[in-house]
PDB file of C-alpha atoms in Angstrom:
ATOM      1  CA  MET M 259      30.179 146.622 -97.599  1.00  0.00           C
ATOM      2  CA  ASN M 260      29.823 150.509 -97.799  1.00  0.00           C
ATOM      3  CA  LEU M 261      25.910 150.319 -97.986  1.00  0.00           C
ATOM      4  CA  ALA M 262      23.771 153.032 -96.062  1.00  0.00           C
ATOM      5  CA  LYS M 263      21.890 151.167 -93.097  1.00  0.00           C
ATOM      6  CA  ASP M 264      18.481 152.358 -94.265  1.00  0.00           C
ATOM      7  CA  TRP M 265      18.921 150.386 -97.828  1.00  0.00           C
ATOM      8  CA  GLN M 266      20.772 147.386 -96.013  1.00  0.00           C
ATOM      9  CA  GLU M 267      17.447 147.172 -93.686  1.00  0.00           C
ATOM     10  CA  LYS M 268      15.265 147.580 -96.803  1.00  0.00           C
ATOM     11  CA  LEU M 269      17.386 144.441 -98.973  1.00  0.00           C
ATOM     12  CA  LYS M 270      18.434 142.459 -95.930  1.00  0.00           C
ATOM     13  CA  GLU M 271      16.656 139.333 -97.707  1.00  0.00           C
ATOM     14  CA  CYS M 272      19.090 139.588-100.729  1.00  0.00           C
ATOM     15  CA  LEU M 273      22.006 140.835 -98.642  1.00  0.00           C
ATOM     16  CA  ASN M 274      21.757 137.764 -96.508  1.00  0.00           C
ATOM     17  CA  ALA M 275      21.630 135.386 -99.403  1.00  0.00           C
ATOM     18  CA  PRO M 276      24.294 133.250-100.525  1.00  0.00           C
ATOM     19  CA  GLN M 277      24.343 134.653-104.060  1.00  0.00           C
ATOM     20  CA  PHE M 278      24.947 138.356-102.595  1.00  0.00           C
ATOM     21  CA  SER M 279      27.874 136.836-100.838  1.00  0.00           C
ATOM     22  CA  LYS M 280      29.252 135.276-103.712  1.00  0.00           C
ATOM     23  CA  LEU M 281      28.863 138.437-105.791  1.00  0.00           C
ATOM     24  CA  LEU M 282      31.073 140.194-103.255  1.00  0.00           C
ATOM     25  CA  GLU M 283      33.819 137.750-103.459  1.00  0.00           C
ATOM     26  CA  LYS M 284      33.670 137.840-107.041  1.00  0.00           C
ATOM     27  CA  VAL M 285      33.977 141.812-107.061  1.00  0.00           C
ATOM     28  CA  GLU M 286      36.550 141.717-104.311  1.00  0.00           C
ATOM     29  CA  ALA M 287      38.665 139.499-106.331  1.00  0.00           C
ATOM     30  CA  GLN M 288      38.102 141.707-109.482  1.00  0.00           C
ATOM     31  CA  TYR M 289      39.495 144.695-107.646  1.00  0.00           C
ATOM     32  CA  LYS M 290      42.695 142.456-106.876  1.00  0.00           C
ATOM     33  CA  LYS M 291      43.642 141.594-109.919  1.00  0.00           C
ATOM     34  CA  HIS M 292      42.327 144.329-112.260  1.00  0.00           C
ATOM     35  CA  SER M 293      41.680 148.469-112.285  1.00  0.00           C
ATOM     36  CA  ILE M 294      38.003 148.382-111.901  1.00  0.00           C
ATOM     37  CA  CYS M 295      35.554 151.336-112.170  1.00  0.00           C
ATOM     38  CA  PRO M 296      34.188 152.892-109.947  1.00  0.00           C
ATOM     39  CA  PRO M 297      36.569 153.204-106.930  1.00  0.00           C
ATOM     40  CA  LYS M 298      35.432 150.413-104.345  1.00  0.00           C
ATOM     41  CA  ASP M 299      34.509 153.055-102.133  1.00  0.00           C
ATOM     42  CA  LYS M 300      31.932 154.408-104.327  1.00  0.00           C
ATOM     43  CA  ILE M 301      30.517 151.256-105.557  1.00  0.00           C
ATOM     44  CA  PHE M 302      27.105 151.838-103.410  1.00  0.00           C
ATOM     45  CA  ASN M 303      27.323 155.730-103.742  1.00  0.00           C
ATOM     46  CA  ALA M 304      24.191 156.031-105.601  1.00  0.00           C
ATOM     47  CA  PHE M 305      22.580 154.440-102.467  1.00  0.00           C
ATOM     48  CA  ASN M 306      24.289 156.496 -99.934  1.00  0.00           C
ATOM     49  CA  LEU M 307      23.476 159.735-101.541  1.00  0.00           C
ATOM     50  CA  CYS M 308      19.738 158.623-101.927  1.00  0.00           C
ATOM     51  CA  PRO M 309      18.203 157.422 -98.751  1.00  0.00           C
ATOM     52  CA  VAL M 310      15.305 155.337 -99.134  1.00  0.00           C
ATOM     53  CA  LYS M 311      12.660 157.539 -98.113  1.00  0.00           C
ATOM     54  CA  ASP M 312      13.395 160.372-100.498  1.00  0.00           C
ATOM     55  CA  VAL M 313      13.685 158.204-103.743  1.00  0.00           C
ATOM     56  CA  ARG M 314      11.158 160.052-106.105  1.00  0.00           C
ATOM     57  CA  VAL M 315      12.881 158.882-109.625  1.00  0.00           C
ATOM     58  CA  VAL M 316      15.071 156.199-110.494  1.00  0.00           C
ATOM     59  CA  ILE M 317      17.079 156.610-113.455  1.00  0.00           C
ATOM     60  CA  LEU M 318      18.378 153.310-115.086  1.00  0.00           C
ATOM     61  CA  GLY M 319      22.032 153.357-116.479  1.00  0.00           C
ATOM     62  CA  GLN M 320      23.906 150.129-117.573  1.00  0.00           C
ATOM     63  CA  ASP M 321      27.377 149.846-116.305  1.00  0.00           C
ATOM     64  CA  PRO M 322      29.971 152.488-114.900  1.00  0.00           C
ATOM     65  CA  TYR M 323      31.698 154.472-117.249  1.00  0.00           C
ATOM     66  CA  PHE M 324      35.070 152.158-118.086  1.00  0.00           C
ATOM     67  CA  ASN M 325      37.330 155.295-118.929  1.00  0.00           C
ATOM     68  CA  PRO M 326      39.790 156.101-116.098  1.00  0.00           C
ATOM     69  CA  GLY M 327      38.730 158.746-113.776  1.00  0.00           C
ATOM     70  CA  GLN M 328      35.073 158.860-114.853  1.00  0.00           C
ATOM     71  CA  ALA M 329      33.005 156.743-112.753  1.00  0.00           C
ATOM     72  CA  MET M 330      31.859 157.638-109.500  1.00  0.00           C
ATOM     73  CA  GLY M 331      29.160 155.196-108.690  1.00  0.00           C
ATOM     74  CA  LEU M 332      25.902 157.505-109.923  1.00  0.00           C
ATOM     75  CA  ALA M 333      24.492 156.161-113.486  1.00  0.00           C
ATOM     76  CA  PHE M 334      25.816 158.956-116.110  1.00  0.00           C
ATOM     77  CA  SER M 335      27.475 160.873-113.535  1.00  0.00           C
ATOM     78  CA  VAL M 336      31.146 161.794-113.737  1.00  0.00           C
ATOM     79  CA  ASN M 337      33.751 162.868-111.104  1.00  0.00           C
ATOM     80  CA  ALA M 338      34.007 166.622-111.529  1.00  0.00           C
ATOM     81  CA  GLU M 339      37.353 167.158-109.718  1.00  0.00           C
ATOM     82  CA  CYS M 340      39.213 164.568-111.897  1.00  0.00           C
ATOM     83  CA  MET M 341      37.564 166.047-115.021  1.00  0.00           C
ATOM     84  CA  MET M 342      39.279 169.154-114.274  1.00  0.00           C
ATOM     85  CA  GLN M 343      42.708 167.791-113.622  1.00  0.00           C
ATOM     86  CA  LYS M 344      45.241 168.038-116.447  1.00  0.00           C
ATOM     87  CA  ALA M 345      45.817 164.174-116.825  1.00  0.00           C
ATOM     88  CA  LYS M 346      47.402 163.209-119.750  1.00  0.00           C
ATOM     89  CA  PRO M 347      45.724 161.747-121.721  1.00  0.00           C
ATOM     90  CA  LYS M 348      42.930 164.469-120.761  1.00  0.00           C
ATOM     91  CA  ILE M 349      39.702 162.756-119.355  1.00  0.00           C
ATOM     92  CA  GLN M 350      36.977 163.272-121.803  1.00  0.00           C
ATOM     93  CA  PHE M 351      33.343 164.391-121.009  1.00  0.00           C
ATOM     94  CA  PRO M 352      30.865 161.295-121.725  1.00  0.00           C
ATOM     95  CA  PRO M 353      28.942 161.879-124.970  1.00  0.00           C
ATOM     96  CA  SER M 354      25.818 160.404-123.525  1.00  0.00           C
ATOM     97  CA  LEU M 355      26.132 162.736-120.400  1.00  0.00           C
ATOM     98  CA  THR M 356      26.595 165.678-122.832  1.00  0.00           C
ATOM     99  CA  ASN M 357      23.373 164.578-124.727  1.00  0.00           C
ATOM    100  CA  ILE M 358      21.599 164.545-121.307  1.00  0.00           C
ATOM    101  CA  ILE M 359      22.511 167.770-120.314  1.00  0.00           C
ATOM    102  CA  LYS M 360      21.167 168.961-123.674  1.00  0.00           C
ATOM    103  CA  GLU M 361      18.065 167.564-122.929  1.00  0.00           C
ATOM    104  CA  VAL M 362      17.594 168.888-119.691  1.00  0.00           C
ATOM    105  CA  ARG M 363      18.348 172.566-121.636  1.00  0.00           C
ATOM    106  CA  GLU M 364      15.581 171.732-123.728  1.00  0.00           C
ATOM    107  CA  CYS M 365      12.695 171.583-121.114  1.00  0.00           C
ATOM    108  CA  PHE M 366      14.287 174.082-119.100  1.00  0.00           C
ATOM    109  CA  GLY M 367      16.478 176.492-121.094  1.00  0.00           C
ATOM    110  CA  GLU M 368      19.423 175.662-118.391  1.00  0.00           C
ATOM    111  CA  CYS M 369      20.926 172.822-116.966  1.00  0.00           C
ATOM    112  CA  SER M 370      22.429 172.811-112.974  1.00  0.00           C
ATOM    113  CA  VAL M 371      24.901 170.114-113.519  1.00  0.00           C
ATOM    114  CA  GLU M 372      26.912 171.423-116.575  1.00  0.00           C
ATOM    115  CA  ASP M 373      30.060 170.077-114.975  1.00  0.00           C
ATOM    116  CA  GLY M 374      28.654 166.321-115.259  1.00  0.00           C
ATOM    117  CA  ASP M 375      28.698 165.755-111.396  1.00  0.00           C
ATOM    118  CA  LEU M 376      25.008 164.331-110.851  1.00  0.00           C
ATOM    119  CA  THR M 377      25.220 164.384-107.235  1.00  0.00           C
ATOM    120  CA  PRO M 378      22.729 167.237-106.607  1.00  0.00           C
ATOM    121  CA  TRP M 379      20.375 165.265-108.433  1.00  0.00           C
ATOM    122  CA  ALA M 380      20.800 162.254-106.486  1.00  0.00           C
ATOM    123  CA  ARG M 381      20.645 164.260-103.087  1.00  0.00           C
ATOM    124  CA  GLN M 382      16.945 165.496-104.321  1.00  0.00           C
ATOM    125  CA  GLY M 383      15.945 162.132-104.312  1.00  0.00           C
ATOM    126  CA  VAL M 384      17.013 160.829-108.003  1.00  0.00           C
ATOM    127  CA  LEU M 385      18.475 157.364-107.763  1.00  0.00           C
ATOM    128  CA  LEU M 386      20.967 156.942-110.621  1.00  0.00           C
ATOM    129  CA  LEU M 387      21.166 153.288-110.691  1.00  0.00           C
ATOM    130  CA  ASN M 388      23.393 151.144-112.794  1.00  0.00           C
ATOM    131  CA  THR M 389      22.236 147.440-113.680  1.00  0.00           C
ATOM    132  CA  CYS M 390      25.626 146.488-113.223  1.00  0.00           C
ATOM    133  CA  LEU M 391      27.663 148.309-110.307  1.00  0.00           C
ATOM    134  CA  THR M 392      31.174 147.547-111.630  1.00  0.00           C
ATOM    135  CA  VAL M 393      33.302 147.327-114.743  1.00  0.00           C
ATOM    136  CA  ARG M 394      36.709 146.334-115.593  1.00  0.00           C
ATOM    137  CA  GLN M 395      38.762 149.595-116.854  1.00  0.00           C
ATOM    138  CA  GLY M 396      38.540 149.470-120.736  1.00  0.00           C
ATOM    139  CA  ALA M 397      36.135 146.865-121.154  1.00  0.00           C
ATOM    140  CA  PRO M 398      32.678 147.691-121.105  1.00  0.00           C
ATOM    141  CA  LEU M 399      30.098 145.097-119.901  1.00  0.00           C
ATOM    142  CA  SER M 400      32.901 143.089-118.745  1.00  0.00           C
ATOM    143  CA  HIS M 401      31.093 142.505-115.257  1.00  0.00           C
ATOM    144  CA  ALA M 402      27.525 141.827-116.997  1.00  0.00           C
ATOM    145  CA  GLU M 403      27.713 138.209-116.143  1.00  0.00           C
ATOM    146  CA  LEU M 404      29.486 138.527-112.391  1.00  0.00           C
ATOM    147  CA  GLY M 405      25.975 138.698-110.738  1.00  0.00           C
ATOM    148  CA  TRP M 406      24.873 141.969-110.127  1.00  0.00           C
ATOM    149  CA  ASP M 407      21.441 141.312-111.600  1.00  0.00           C
ATOM    150  CA  PHE M 408      20.589 139.498-108.251  1.00  0.00           C
ATOM    151  CA  PHE M 409      20.913 142.753-106.293  1.00  0.00           C
ATOM    152  CA  ILE M 410      19.473 144.910-108.890  1.00  0.00           C
ATOM    153  CA  ASN M 411      16.347 142.913-109.328  1.00  0.00           C
ATOM    154  CA  ALA M 412      15.724 142.962-105.497  1.00  0.00           C
ATOM    155  CA  VAL M 413      16.204 146.861-105.418  1.00  0.00           C
ATOM    156  CA  ILE M 414      13.794 147.227-108.484  1.00  0.00           C
ATOM    157  CA  GLU M 415      11.354 145.047-106.769  1.00  0.00           C
ATOM    158  CA  PHE M 416      11.598 146.682-103.400  1.00  0.00           C
ATOM    159  CA  LEU M 417      11.036 150.319-105.076  1.00  0.00           C
ATOM    160  CA  ASN M 418       8.015 149.091-107.199  1.00  0.00           C
ATOM    161  CA  THR M 419       6.065 148.503-103.669  1.00  0.00           C
ATOM    162  CA  LYS M 420       6.740 152.589-103.167  1.00  0.00           C
ATOM    163  CA  ASP M 421       4.431 154.709-104.742  1.00  0.00           C
ATOM    164  CA  GLY M 422       4.773 157.800-106.652  1.00  0.00           C
ATOM    165  CA  ILE M 423       8.106 156.901-108.187  1.00  0.00           C
ATOM    166  CA  VAL M 424       9.016 157.773-111.782  1.00  0.00           C
ATOM    167  CA  PHE M 425      11.152 155.049-113.569  1.00  0.00           C
ATOM    168  CA  VAL M 426      13.287 156.140-116.373  1.00  0.00           C
ATOM    169  CA  LEU M 427      14.581 153.269-118.925  1.00  0.00           C
ATOM    170  CA  TRP M 428      16.588 154.649-121.570  1.00  0.00           C
ATOM    171  CA  GLY M 429      17.788 152.175-123.840  1.00  0.00           C
ATOM    172  CA  ASN M 430      17.082 148.087-124.309  1.00  0.00           C
ATOM    173  CA  ASN M 431      19.051 147.173-121.423  1.00  0.00           C
ATOM    174  CA  ALA M 432      17.201 149.420-119.172  1.00  0.00           C
ATOM    175  CA  LYS M 433      14.056 148.450-120.584  1.00  0.00           C
ATOM    176  CA  LYS M 434      13.960 145.024-119.881  1.00  0.00           C
ATOM    177  CA  TYR M 435      13.278 146.204-116.217  1.00  0.00           C
ATOM    178  CA  LYS M 436       9.824 147.314-117.518  1.00  0.00           C
ATOM    179  CA  PRO M 437       7.694 144.250-116.947  1.00  0.00           C
ATOM    180  CA  MET M 438       8.894 144.503-113.183  1.00  0.00           C
ATOM    181  CA  LEU M 439       7.183 147.691-112.596  1.00  0.00           C
ATOM    182  CA  THR M 440       3.711 146.700-112.057  1.00  0.00           C
ATOM    183  CA  ASN M 441       2.614 149.266-109.635  1.00  0.00           C
ATOM    184  CA  ALA M 442       0.036 151.805-110.943  1.00  0.00           C
ATOM    185  CA  GLU M 443       0.632 154.130-108.730  1.00  0.00           C
ATOM    186  CA  ASN M 444       4.155 154.867-110.470  1.00  0.00           C
ATOM    187  CA  LEU M 445       5.318 156.425-113.694  1.00  0.00           C
ATOM    188  CA  VAL M 446       7.231 154.433-116.284  1.00  0.00           C
ATOM    189  CA  LEU M 447       8.924 156.496-118.771  1.00  0.00           C
ATOM    190  CA  THR M 448      11.137 154.831-121.851  1.00  0.00           C
ATOM    191  CA  ALA M 449      13.013 156.155-124.692  1.00  0.00           C
ATOM    192  CA  ALA M 450      16.510 155.404-126.565  1.00  0.00           C
ATOM    193  CA  HIS M 451      19.641 155.739-124.808  1.00  0.00           C
ATOM    194  CA  PRO M 452      21.192 158.995-124.755  1.00  0.00           C
ATOM    195  CA  SER M 453      24.343 157.440-126.684  1.00  0.00           C
ATOM    196  CA  PRO M 454      25.306 159.271-129.978  1.00  0.00           C
ATOM    197  CA  LEU M 455      24.589 155.966-131.620  1.00  0.00           C
ATOM    198  CA  SER M 456      20.922 156.356-130.713  1.00  0.00           C
ATOM    199  CA  ALA M 457      19.791 159.600-129.081  1.00  0.00           C
ATOM    200  CA  HIS M 458      18.515 160.795-132.282  1.00  0.00           C
ATOM    201  CA  ASN M 459      15.905 158.052-132.334  1.00  0.00           C
ATOM    202  CA  GLY M 460      13.744 159.016-129.408  1.00  0.00           C
ATOM    203  CA  PHE M 461      15.939 160.270-126.829  1.00  0.00           C
ATOM    204  CA  PHE M 462      16.359 163.759-127.999  1.00  0.00           C
ATOM    205  CA  GLY M 463      12.813 165.549-127.588  1.00  0.00           C
ATOM    206  CA  CYS M 464      11.264 162.959-125.315  1.00  0.00           C
ATOM    207  CA  ARG M 465      10.900 165.726-122.657  1.00  0.00           C
ATOM    208  CA  HIS M 466      11.458 163.187-119.837  1.00  0.00           C
ATOM    209  CA  PHE M 467      12.785 165.484-117.594  1.00  0.00           C
ATOM    210  CA  CYS M 468       9.651 168.059-118.113  1.00  0.00           C
ATOM    211  CA  LYS M 469       7.088 164.720-117.607  1.00  0.00           C
ATOM    212  CA  ILE M 470       9.027 163.728-114.445  1.00  0.00           C
ATOM    213  CA  ASN M 471       8.528 166.949-112.597  1.00  0.00           C
ATOM    214  CA  ASP M 472       5.012 167.258-114.148  1.00  0.00           C
ATOM    215  CA  PHE M 473       4.107 164.012-112.365  1.00  0.00           C
ATOM    216  CA  LEU M 474       5.930 165.110-108.965  1.00  0.00           C
ATOM    217  CA  LYS M 475       3.864 168.176-108.960  1.00  0.00           C
ATOM    218  CA  SER M 476       0.556 166.104-109.716  1.00  0.00           C
ATOM    219  CA  ARG M 477       1.350 164.300-106.325  1.00  0.00           C
ATOM    220  CA  ASP M 478       2.100 167.295-104.608  1.00  0.00           C
ATOM    221  CA  LYS M 479       5.941 166.688-104.396  1.00  0.00           C
ATOM    222  CA  LYS M 480       8.538 169.279-105.033  1.00  0.00           C
ATOM    223  CA  PRO M 481       9.871 169.093-108.487  1.00  0.00           C
ATOM    224  CA  ILE M 482      13.557 168.186-109.197  1.00  0.00           C
ATOM    225  CA  VAL M 483      15.935 170.880-110.179  1.00  0.00           C
ATOM    226  CA  TRP M 484      17.485 169.602-113.199  1.00  0.00           C
TER     227      TRP M 484
END
């Protein structure tokens, strides 16, 4: 299992549970039978790029992009190298990510991740966490019942014990986790999903990226370069 040791230590009760072993067996079987996103070595990329001690922001997504070449283990992020390749058909830039970048520009006038690879955010302490870490290519939510919720719930429960974190919940799927976020020392932000179907119903103009940095600065923490 390609999960950083610091996260393994904090989540060891979950990782040692029979439910997690069954989940890994199901995931392995899916990779053998189908084309699965992201690549297997990138399943836990969000954790491996964002050490436990550095987590300042958690942005919850749903499941990985299901089109070939897009997903790379960070919620809402794309594999910039694949996007630039002259593949046929050409890999499309996800519209939800386009809208996220637009909202960042509205807050700061520019965005540091125009290529869609959000790795720089992860390296600054932004845990870009999908609530389901795998998906069958071309079939959104196909792994929603695989058992990832057992693992994700353990992650959220652990992070809720830490102080000074901003949790960002976009869309109804992410908002379901709000009751778990009981620590008054943290900030919880909610809005519509950045998808074109809902972005105009409260995502555009939410100014979450500004609010995140304002909260971090109020805690004497370094703001994120969005």
